[in-house]
N, C-alpha and C. Protein backbone atom coordinates (compact mmCIF):
# COMPACT_ATOMS: atom_id res chain seq x y z
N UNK A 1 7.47 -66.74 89.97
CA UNK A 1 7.60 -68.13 89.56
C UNK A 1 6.99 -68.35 88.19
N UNK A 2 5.83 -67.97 87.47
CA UNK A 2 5.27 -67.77 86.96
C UNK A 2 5.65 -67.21 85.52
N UNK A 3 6.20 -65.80 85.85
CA UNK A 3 6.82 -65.24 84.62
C UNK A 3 8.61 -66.06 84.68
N UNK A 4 9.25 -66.43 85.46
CA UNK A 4 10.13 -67.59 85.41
C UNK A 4 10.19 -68.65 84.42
N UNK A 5 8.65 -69.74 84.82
CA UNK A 5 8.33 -70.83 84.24
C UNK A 5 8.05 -69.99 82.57
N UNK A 6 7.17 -69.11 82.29
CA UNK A 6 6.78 -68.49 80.72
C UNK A 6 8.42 -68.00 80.18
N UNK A 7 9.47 -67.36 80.78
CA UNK A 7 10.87 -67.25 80.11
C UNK A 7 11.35 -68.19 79.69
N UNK A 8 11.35 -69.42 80.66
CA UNK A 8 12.34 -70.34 80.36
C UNK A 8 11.55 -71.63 79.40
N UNK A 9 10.38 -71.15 79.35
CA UNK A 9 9.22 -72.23 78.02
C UNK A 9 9.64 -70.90 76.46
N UNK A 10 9.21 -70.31 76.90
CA UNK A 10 9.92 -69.11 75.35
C UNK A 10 11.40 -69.58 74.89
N UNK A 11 12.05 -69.55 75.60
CA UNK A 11 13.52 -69.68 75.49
C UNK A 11 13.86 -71.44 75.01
N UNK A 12 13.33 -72.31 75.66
CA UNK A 12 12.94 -73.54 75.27
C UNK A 12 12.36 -73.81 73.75
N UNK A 13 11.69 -73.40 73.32
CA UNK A 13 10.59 -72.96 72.47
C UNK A 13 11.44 -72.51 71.18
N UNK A 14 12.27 -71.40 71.51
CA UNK A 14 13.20 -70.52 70.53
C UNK A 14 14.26 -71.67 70.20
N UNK A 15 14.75 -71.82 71.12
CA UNK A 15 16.00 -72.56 70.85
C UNK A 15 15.39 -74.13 70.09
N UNK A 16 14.77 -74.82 70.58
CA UNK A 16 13.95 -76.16 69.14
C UNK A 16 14.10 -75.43 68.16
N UNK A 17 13.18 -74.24 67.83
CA UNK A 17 12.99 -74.31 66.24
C UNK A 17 13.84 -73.59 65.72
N UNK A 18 14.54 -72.35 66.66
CA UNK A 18 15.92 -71.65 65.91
C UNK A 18 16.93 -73.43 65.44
N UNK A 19 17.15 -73.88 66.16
CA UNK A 19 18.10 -75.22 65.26
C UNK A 19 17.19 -76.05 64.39
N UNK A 20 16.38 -76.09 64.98
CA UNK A 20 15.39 -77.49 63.99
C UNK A 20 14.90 -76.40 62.77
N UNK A 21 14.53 -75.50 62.54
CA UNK A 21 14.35 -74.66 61.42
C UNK A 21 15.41 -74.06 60.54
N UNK A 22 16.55 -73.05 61.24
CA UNK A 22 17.50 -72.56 60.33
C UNK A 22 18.70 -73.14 60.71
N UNK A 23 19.41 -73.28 61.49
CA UNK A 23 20.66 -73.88 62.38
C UNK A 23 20.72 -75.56 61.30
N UNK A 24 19.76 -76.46 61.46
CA UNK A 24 20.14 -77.78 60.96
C UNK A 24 20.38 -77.71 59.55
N UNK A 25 19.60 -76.81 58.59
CA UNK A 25 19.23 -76.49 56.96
C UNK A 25 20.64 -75.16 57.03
N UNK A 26 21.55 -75.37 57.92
CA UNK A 26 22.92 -74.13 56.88
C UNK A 26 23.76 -75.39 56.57
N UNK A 27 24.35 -75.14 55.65
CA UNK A 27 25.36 -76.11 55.34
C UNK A 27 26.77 -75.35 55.19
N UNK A 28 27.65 -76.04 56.05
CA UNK A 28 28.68 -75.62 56.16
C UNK A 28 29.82 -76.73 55.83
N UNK A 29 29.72 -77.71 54.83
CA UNK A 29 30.75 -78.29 54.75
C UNK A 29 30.53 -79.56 55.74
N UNK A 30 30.01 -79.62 56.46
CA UNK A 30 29.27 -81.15 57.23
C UNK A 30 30.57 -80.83 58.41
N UNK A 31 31.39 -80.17 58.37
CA UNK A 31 32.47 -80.14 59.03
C UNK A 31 32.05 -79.44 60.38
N UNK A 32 31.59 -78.07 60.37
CA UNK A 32 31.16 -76.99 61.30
C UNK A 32 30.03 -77.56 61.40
N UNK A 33 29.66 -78.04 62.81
CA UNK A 33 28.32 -78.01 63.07
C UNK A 33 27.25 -77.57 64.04
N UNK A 34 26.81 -76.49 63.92
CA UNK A 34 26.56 -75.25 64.85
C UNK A 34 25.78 -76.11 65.76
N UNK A 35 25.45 -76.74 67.02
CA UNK A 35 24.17 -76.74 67.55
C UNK A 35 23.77 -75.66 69.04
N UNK A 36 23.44 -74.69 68.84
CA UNK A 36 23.27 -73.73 69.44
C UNK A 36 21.97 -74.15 70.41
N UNK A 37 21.50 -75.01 70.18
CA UNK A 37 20.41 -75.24 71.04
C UNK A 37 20.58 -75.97 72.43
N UNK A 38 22.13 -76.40 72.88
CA UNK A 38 22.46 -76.81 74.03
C UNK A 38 22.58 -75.09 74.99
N UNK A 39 22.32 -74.27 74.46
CA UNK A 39 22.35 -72.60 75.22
C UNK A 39 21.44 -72.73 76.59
N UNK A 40 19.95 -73.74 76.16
CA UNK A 40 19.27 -73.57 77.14
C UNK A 40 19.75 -74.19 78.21
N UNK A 41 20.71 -75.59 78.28
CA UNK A 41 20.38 -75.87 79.27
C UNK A 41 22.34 -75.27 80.14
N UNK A 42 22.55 -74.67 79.09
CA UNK A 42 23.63 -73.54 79.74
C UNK A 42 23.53 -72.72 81.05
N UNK A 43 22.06 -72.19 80.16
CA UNK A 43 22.05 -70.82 81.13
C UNK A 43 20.76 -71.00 82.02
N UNK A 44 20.42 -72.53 82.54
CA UNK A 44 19.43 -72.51 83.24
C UNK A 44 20.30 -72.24 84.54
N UNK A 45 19.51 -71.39 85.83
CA UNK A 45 19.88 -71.11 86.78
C UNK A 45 20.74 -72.23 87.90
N UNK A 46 21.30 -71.63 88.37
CA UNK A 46 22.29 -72.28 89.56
C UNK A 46 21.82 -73.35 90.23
N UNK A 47 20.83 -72.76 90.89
CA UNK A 47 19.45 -73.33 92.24
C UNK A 47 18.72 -74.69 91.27
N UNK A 48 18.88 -74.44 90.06
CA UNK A 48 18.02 -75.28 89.41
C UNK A 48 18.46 -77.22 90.05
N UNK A 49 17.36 -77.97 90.36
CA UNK A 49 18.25 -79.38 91.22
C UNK A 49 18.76 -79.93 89.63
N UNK A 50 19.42 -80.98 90.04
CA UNK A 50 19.74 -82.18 89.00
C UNK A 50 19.10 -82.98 88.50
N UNK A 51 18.20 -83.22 88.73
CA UNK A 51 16.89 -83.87 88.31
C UNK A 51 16.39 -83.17 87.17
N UNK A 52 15.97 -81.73 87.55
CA UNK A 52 15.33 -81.01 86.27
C UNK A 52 15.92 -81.01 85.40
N UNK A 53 17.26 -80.48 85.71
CA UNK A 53 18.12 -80.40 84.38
C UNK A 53 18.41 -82.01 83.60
N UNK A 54 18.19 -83.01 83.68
CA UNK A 54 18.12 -84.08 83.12
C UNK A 54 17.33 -84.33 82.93
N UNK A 55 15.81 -84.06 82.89
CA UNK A 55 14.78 -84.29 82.50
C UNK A 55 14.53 -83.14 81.54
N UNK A 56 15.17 -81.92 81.72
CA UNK A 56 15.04 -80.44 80.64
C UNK A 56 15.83 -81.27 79.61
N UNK A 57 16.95 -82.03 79.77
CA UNK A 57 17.80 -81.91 79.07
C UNK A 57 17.05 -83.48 77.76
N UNK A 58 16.99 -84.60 78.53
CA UNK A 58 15.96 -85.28 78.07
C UNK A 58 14.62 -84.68 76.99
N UNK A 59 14.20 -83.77 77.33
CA UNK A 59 12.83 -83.35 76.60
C UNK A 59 13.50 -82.30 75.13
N UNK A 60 14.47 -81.46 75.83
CA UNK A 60 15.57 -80.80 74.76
C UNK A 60 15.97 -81.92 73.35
N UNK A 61 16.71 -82.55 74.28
CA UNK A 61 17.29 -84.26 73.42
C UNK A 61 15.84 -84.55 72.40
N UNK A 62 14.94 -84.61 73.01
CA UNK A 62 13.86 -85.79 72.28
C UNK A 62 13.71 -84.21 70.80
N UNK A 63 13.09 -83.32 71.49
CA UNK A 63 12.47 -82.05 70.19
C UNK A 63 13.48 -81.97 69.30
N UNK A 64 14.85 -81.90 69.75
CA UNK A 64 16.15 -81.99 68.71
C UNK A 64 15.75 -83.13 67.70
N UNK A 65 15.76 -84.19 68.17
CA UNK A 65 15.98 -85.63 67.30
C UNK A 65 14.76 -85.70 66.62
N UNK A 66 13.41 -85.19 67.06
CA UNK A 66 12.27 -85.39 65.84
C UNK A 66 12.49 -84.27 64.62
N UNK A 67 13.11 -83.40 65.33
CA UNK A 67 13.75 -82.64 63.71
C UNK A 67 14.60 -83.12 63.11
N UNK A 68 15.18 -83.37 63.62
CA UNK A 68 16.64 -84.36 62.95
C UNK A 68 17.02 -86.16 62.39
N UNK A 69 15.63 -86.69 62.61
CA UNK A 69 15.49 -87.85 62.58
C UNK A 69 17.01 -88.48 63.42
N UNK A 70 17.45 -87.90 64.21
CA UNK A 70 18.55 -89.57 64.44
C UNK A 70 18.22 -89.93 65.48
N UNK A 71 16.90 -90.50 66.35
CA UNK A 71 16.99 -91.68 67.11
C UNK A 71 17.86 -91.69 68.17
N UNK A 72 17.60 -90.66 68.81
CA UNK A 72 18.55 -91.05 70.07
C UNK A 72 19.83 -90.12 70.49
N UNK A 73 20.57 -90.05 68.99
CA UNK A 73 21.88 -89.30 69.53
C UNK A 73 21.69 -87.61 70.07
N UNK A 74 21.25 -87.09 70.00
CA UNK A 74 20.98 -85.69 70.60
C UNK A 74 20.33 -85.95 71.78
N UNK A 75 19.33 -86.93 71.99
CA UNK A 75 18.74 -86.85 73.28
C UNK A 75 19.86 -87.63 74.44
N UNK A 76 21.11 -88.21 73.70
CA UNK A 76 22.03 -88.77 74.82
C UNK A 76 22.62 -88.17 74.90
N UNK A 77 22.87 -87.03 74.34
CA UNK A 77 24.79 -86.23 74.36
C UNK A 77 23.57 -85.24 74.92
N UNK A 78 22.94 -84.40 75.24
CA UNK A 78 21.94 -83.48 75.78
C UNK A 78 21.70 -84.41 77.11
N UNK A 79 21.16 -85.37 77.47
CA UNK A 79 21.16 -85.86 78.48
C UNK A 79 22.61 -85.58 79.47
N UNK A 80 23.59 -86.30 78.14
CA UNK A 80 25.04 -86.57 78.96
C UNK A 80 25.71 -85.04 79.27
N UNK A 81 25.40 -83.79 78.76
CA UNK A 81 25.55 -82.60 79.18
C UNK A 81 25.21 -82.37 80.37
N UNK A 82 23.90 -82.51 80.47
CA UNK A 82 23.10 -82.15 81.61
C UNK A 82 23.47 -83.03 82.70
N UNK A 83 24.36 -83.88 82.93
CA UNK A 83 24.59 -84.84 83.81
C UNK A 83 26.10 -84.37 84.30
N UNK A 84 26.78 -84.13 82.97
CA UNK A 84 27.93 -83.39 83.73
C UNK A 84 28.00 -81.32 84.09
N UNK A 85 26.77 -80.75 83.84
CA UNK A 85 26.58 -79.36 84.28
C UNK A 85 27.13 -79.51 86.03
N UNK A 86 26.13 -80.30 86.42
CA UNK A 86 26.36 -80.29 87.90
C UNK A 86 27.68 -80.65 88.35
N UNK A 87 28.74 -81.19 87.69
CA UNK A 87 30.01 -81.68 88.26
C UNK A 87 31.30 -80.28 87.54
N UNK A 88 30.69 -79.98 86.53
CA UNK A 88 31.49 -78.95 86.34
C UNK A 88 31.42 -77.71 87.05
N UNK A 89 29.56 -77.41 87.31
CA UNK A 89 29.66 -76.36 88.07
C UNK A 89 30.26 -76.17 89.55
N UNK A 90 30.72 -77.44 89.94
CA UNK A 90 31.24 -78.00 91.27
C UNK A 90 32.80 -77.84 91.27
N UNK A 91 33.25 -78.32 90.18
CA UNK A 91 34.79 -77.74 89.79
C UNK A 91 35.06 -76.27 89.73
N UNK A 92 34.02 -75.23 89.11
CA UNK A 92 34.42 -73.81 89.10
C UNK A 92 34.11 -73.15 90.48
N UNK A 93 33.22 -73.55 90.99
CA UNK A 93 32.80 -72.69 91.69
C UNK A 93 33.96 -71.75 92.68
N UNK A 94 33.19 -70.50 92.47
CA UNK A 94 33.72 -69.56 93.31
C UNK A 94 34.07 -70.18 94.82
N UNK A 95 34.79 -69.13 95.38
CA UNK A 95 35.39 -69.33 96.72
C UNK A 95 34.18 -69.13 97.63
N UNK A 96 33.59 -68.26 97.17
CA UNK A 96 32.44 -67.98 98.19
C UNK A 96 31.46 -68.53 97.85
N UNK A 97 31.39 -69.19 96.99
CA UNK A 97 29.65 -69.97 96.01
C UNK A 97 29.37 -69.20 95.58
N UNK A 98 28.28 -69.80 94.80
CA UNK A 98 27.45 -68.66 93.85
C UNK A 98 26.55 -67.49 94.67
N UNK A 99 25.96 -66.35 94.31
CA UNK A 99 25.24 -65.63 94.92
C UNK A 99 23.97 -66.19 94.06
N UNK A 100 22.64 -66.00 95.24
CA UNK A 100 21.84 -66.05 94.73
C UNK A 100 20.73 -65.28 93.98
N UNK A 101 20.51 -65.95 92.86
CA UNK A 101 19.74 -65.13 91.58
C UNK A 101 20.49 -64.66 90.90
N UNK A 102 22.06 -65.55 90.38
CA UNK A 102 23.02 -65.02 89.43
C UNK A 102 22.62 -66.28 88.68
N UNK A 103 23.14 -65.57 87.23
CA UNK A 103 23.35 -66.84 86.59
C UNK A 103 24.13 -67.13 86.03
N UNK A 104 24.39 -68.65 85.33
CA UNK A 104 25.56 -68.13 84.18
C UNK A 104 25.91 -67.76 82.99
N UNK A 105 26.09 -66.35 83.07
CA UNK A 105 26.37 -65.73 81.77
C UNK A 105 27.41 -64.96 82.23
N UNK A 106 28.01 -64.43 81.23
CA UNK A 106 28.94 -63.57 80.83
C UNK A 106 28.81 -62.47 81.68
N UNK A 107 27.60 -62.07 81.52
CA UNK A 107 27.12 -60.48 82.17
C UNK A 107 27.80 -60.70 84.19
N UNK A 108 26.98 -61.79 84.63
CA UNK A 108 27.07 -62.09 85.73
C UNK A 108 28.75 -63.04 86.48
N UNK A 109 29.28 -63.80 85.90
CA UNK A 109 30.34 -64.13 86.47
C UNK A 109 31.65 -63.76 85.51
N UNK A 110 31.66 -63.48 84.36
CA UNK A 110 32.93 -63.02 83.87
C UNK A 110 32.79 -63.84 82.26
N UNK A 111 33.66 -63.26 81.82
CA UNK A 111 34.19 -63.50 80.37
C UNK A 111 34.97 -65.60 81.21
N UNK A 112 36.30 -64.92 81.79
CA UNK A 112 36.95 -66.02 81.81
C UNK A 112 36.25 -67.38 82.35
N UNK A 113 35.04 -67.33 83.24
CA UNK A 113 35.08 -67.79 83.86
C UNK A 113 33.52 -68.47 82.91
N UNK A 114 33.26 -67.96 82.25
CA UNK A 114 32.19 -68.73 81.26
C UNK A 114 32.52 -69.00 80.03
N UNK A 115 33.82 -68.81 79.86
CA UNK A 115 34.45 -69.28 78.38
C UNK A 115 34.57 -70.88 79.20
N UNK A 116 35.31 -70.80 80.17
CA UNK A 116 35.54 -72.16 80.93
C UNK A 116 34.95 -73.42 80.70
N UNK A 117 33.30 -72.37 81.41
CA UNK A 117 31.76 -73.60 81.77
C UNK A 117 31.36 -74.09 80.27
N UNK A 118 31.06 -72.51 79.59
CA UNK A 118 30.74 -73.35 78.21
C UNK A 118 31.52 -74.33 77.34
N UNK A 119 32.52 -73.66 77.07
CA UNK A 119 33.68 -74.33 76.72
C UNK A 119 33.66 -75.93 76.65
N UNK A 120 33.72 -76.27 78.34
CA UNK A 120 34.11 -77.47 78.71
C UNK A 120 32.97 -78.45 78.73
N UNK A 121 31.42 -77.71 79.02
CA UNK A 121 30.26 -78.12 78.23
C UNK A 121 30.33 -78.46 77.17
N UNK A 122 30.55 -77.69 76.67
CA UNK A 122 29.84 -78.09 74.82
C UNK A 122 30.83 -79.28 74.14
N UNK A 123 32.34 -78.67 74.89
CA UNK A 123 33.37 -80.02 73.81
C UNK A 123 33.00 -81.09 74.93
N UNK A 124 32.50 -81.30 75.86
CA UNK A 124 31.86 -82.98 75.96
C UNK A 124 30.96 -83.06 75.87
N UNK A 125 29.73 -82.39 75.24
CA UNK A 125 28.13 -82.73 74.21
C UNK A 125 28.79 -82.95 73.39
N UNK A 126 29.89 -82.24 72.37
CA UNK A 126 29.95 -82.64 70.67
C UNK A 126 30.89 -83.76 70.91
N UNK A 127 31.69 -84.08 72.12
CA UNK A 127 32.44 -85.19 71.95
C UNK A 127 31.51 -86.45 71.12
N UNK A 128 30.74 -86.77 72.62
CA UNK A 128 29.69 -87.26 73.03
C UNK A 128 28.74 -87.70 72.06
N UNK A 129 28.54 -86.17 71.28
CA UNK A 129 27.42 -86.84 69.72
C UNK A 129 28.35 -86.98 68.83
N UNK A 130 29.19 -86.76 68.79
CA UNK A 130 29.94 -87.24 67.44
C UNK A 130 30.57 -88.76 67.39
N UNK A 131 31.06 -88.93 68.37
CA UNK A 131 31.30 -89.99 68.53
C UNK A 131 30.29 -91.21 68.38
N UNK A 132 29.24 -90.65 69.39
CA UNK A 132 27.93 -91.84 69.04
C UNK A 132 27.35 -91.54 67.30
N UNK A 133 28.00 -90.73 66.98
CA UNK A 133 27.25 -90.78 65.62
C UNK A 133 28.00 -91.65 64.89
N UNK A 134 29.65 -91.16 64.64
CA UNK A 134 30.42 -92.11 64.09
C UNK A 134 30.72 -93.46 64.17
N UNK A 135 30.70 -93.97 65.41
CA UNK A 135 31.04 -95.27 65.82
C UNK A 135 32.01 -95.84 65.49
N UNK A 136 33.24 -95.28 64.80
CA UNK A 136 33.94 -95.98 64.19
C UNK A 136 35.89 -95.77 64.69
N UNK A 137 35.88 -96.49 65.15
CA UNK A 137 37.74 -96.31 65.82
C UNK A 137 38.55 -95.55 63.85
N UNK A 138 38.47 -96.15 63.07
CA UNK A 138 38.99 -95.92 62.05
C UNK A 138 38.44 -94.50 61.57
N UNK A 139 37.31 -93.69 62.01
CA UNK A 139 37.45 -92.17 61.89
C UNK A 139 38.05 -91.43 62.95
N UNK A 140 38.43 -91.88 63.77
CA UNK A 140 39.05 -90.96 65.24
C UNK A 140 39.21 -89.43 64.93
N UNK A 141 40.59 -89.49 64.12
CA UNK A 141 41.28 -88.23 63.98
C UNK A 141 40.26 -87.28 63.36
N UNK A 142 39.51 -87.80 62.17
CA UNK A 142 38.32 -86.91 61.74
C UNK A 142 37.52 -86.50 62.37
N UNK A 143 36.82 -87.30 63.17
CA UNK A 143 35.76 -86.72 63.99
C UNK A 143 35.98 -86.31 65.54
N UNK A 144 37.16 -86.56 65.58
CA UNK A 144 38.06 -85.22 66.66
C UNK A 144 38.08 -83.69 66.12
N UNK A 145 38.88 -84.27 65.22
CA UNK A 145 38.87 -82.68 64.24
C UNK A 145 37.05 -81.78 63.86
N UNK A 146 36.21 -82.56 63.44
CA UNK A 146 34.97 -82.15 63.74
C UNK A 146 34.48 -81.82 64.89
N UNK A 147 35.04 -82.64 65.90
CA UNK A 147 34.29 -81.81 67.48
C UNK A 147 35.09 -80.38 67.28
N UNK A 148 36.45 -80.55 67.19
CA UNK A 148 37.26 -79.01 67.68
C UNK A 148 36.51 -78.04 66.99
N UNK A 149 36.01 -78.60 65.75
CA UNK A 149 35.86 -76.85 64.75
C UNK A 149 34.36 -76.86 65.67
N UNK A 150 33.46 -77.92 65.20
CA UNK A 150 32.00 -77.26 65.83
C UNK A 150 31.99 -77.20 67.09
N UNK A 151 32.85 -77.18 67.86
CA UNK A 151 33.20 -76.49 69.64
C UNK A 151 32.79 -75.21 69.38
N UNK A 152 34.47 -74.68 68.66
CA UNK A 152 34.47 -73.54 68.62
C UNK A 152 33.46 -72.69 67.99
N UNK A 153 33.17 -73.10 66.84
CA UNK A 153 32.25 -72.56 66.10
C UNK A 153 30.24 -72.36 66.86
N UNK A 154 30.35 -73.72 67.96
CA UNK A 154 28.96 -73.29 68.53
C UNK A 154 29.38 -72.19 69.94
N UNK A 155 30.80 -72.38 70.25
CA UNK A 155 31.06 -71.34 71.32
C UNK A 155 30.80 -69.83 70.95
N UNK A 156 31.53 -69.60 69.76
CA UNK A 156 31.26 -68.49 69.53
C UNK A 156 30.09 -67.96 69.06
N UNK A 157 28.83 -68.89 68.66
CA UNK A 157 27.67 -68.43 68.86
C UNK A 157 26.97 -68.41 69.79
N UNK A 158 27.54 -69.01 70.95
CA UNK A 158 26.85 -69.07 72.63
C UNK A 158 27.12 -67.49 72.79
N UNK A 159 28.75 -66.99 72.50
CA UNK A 159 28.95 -65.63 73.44
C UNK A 159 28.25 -64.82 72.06
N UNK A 160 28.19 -64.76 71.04
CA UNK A 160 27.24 -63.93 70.27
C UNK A 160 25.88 -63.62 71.19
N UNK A 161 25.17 -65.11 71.10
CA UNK A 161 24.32 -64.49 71.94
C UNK A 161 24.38 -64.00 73.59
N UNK A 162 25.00 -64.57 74.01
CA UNK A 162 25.37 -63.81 75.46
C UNK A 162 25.62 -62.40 75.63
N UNK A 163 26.19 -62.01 73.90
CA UNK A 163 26.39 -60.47 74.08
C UNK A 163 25.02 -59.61 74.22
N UNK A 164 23.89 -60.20 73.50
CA UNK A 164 22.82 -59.96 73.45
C UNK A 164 22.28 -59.48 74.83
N UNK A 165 22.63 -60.40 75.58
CA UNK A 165 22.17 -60.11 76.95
C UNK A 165 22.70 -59.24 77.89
N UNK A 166 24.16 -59.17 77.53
CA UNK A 166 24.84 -58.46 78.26
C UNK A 166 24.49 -57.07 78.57
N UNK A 167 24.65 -56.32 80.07
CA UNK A 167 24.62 -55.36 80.40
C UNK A 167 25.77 -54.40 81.26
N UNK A 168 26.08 -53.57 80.52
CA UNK A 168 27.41 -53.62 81.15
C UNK A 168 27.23 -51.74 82.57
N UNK A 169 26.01 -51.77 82.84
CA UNK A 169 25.44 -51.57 84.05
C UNK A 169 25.45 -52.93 85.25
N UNK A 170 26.35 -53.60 85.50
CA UNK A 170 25.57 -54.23 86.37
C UNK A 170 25.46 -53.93 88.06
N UNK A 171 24.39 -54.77 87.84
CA UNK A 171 23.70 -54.58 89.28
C UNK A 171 24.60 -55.24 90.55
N UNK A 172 24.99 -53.91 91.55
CA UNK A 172 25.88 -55.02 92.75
C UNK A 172 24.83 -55.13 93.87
C-alpha cells in the first residue's frame, strides 16, 4: 500500500512539473497543445472508487492552473475527465471484467482497446477546456479544429510514454 501510495505521489509529482515546466513553455503554433499531464489520471488503477479519482483529478486541475494562471479551466475539464473515466470504463469493459491488479495500459489490455479509453478521454478533456476557454459560438470551427490536432498530438504522447512501460514479456 505504501510503495503504491509513494508511485502514484512520484508520478503525480512528474506529471505537474513535466507540463508546468517544459510541456506549457514549447510553443507550437498555439494550435497543438500537448497536455500530457491528464496521463495520471489515465492510468490510475481500475479498483480505484470515484470519489478519488475526482478529488485526484480536482487537486491535478488546481497544480495545473497555478502554473498556468487560468482560474479554473484545467481544474474543470480534469475534474470533468475524471467524472466521465468511470462511465467510459463501463462502456469498454471486457466480457469478463477487468482482472484484478491490471491496469490501463497498453502493456495490459491491448493497443486497440486503449487507443479507445484514451482516445475518448482526452477528446472530451480538450473538448471541455477549449471550449471553456473560448467561449465563443463564432470560433466553433477553430477551436474544434484545435481540439482534433491537440487530441491527437497529446495521444500520441500518452502511447510514447506507454511504450516506456511496455513489456512485451507479459505476465499471465
Amino acid at each position: 500500500m505504501i510503495r503504491m501510495l509513494l508511485k502514484y505521489g512520484l508520478s503525480f509529482i512528474a506529471c505537474v512539473l513535466f507540463q508546468g515546466l517544459i510541456l506549457n513553455n514549447m510553443e507550437l503554433g498555439g494550435f497543438f497543445v500537448p497536455f500530457l499531464y491528464i496521463i495520471f489520471i489515465l492510468s490510475l488503477p481500475f479498483e480505484t472508487p470515484s470519489w478519488l479519482v475526482l478529488i485526484l483529478g480536482f487537486i491535478l486541475g488546481i497544480a495545473i492552473d497555478s502554473f498556468t494562471n487560468t482560474l479554473g479551466m484545467h481544474t474543470s475539464a480534469t475534474v470533468f475527465l475524471a467524472f466521465c473515466r468511470h462511465y467510459v470504463l463501463k462502456i469498454i469493459t471486457p466480457r469478463g471484467g477487468y482482472e484484478f491488479n491490471t491496469l490501463p495500459r497498453v502493456n495490459d489490455m491491448g493497443i486497440t482497446w486503449y487507443l479507445f479509453y484514451a482516445g475518448t478521454l482526452i477528446s472530451l478533456h480538450h473538448l471541455f477546456l477549449f471550449y471553456v476557454e473560448s467561449f465563443k459560438l463564432t470560433q466553433f470551427f477553430y477551436t474544434l479544429g484545435r481540439t482534433f490536432a491537440s487530441t491527437f498530438f497529446t495521444l500520441v504522447l500518452v502511447l510514447i510514454v506507454q511504450l516506456f512501460h511496455y513489456n512485451s514479456t507479459k505476465k499471465t
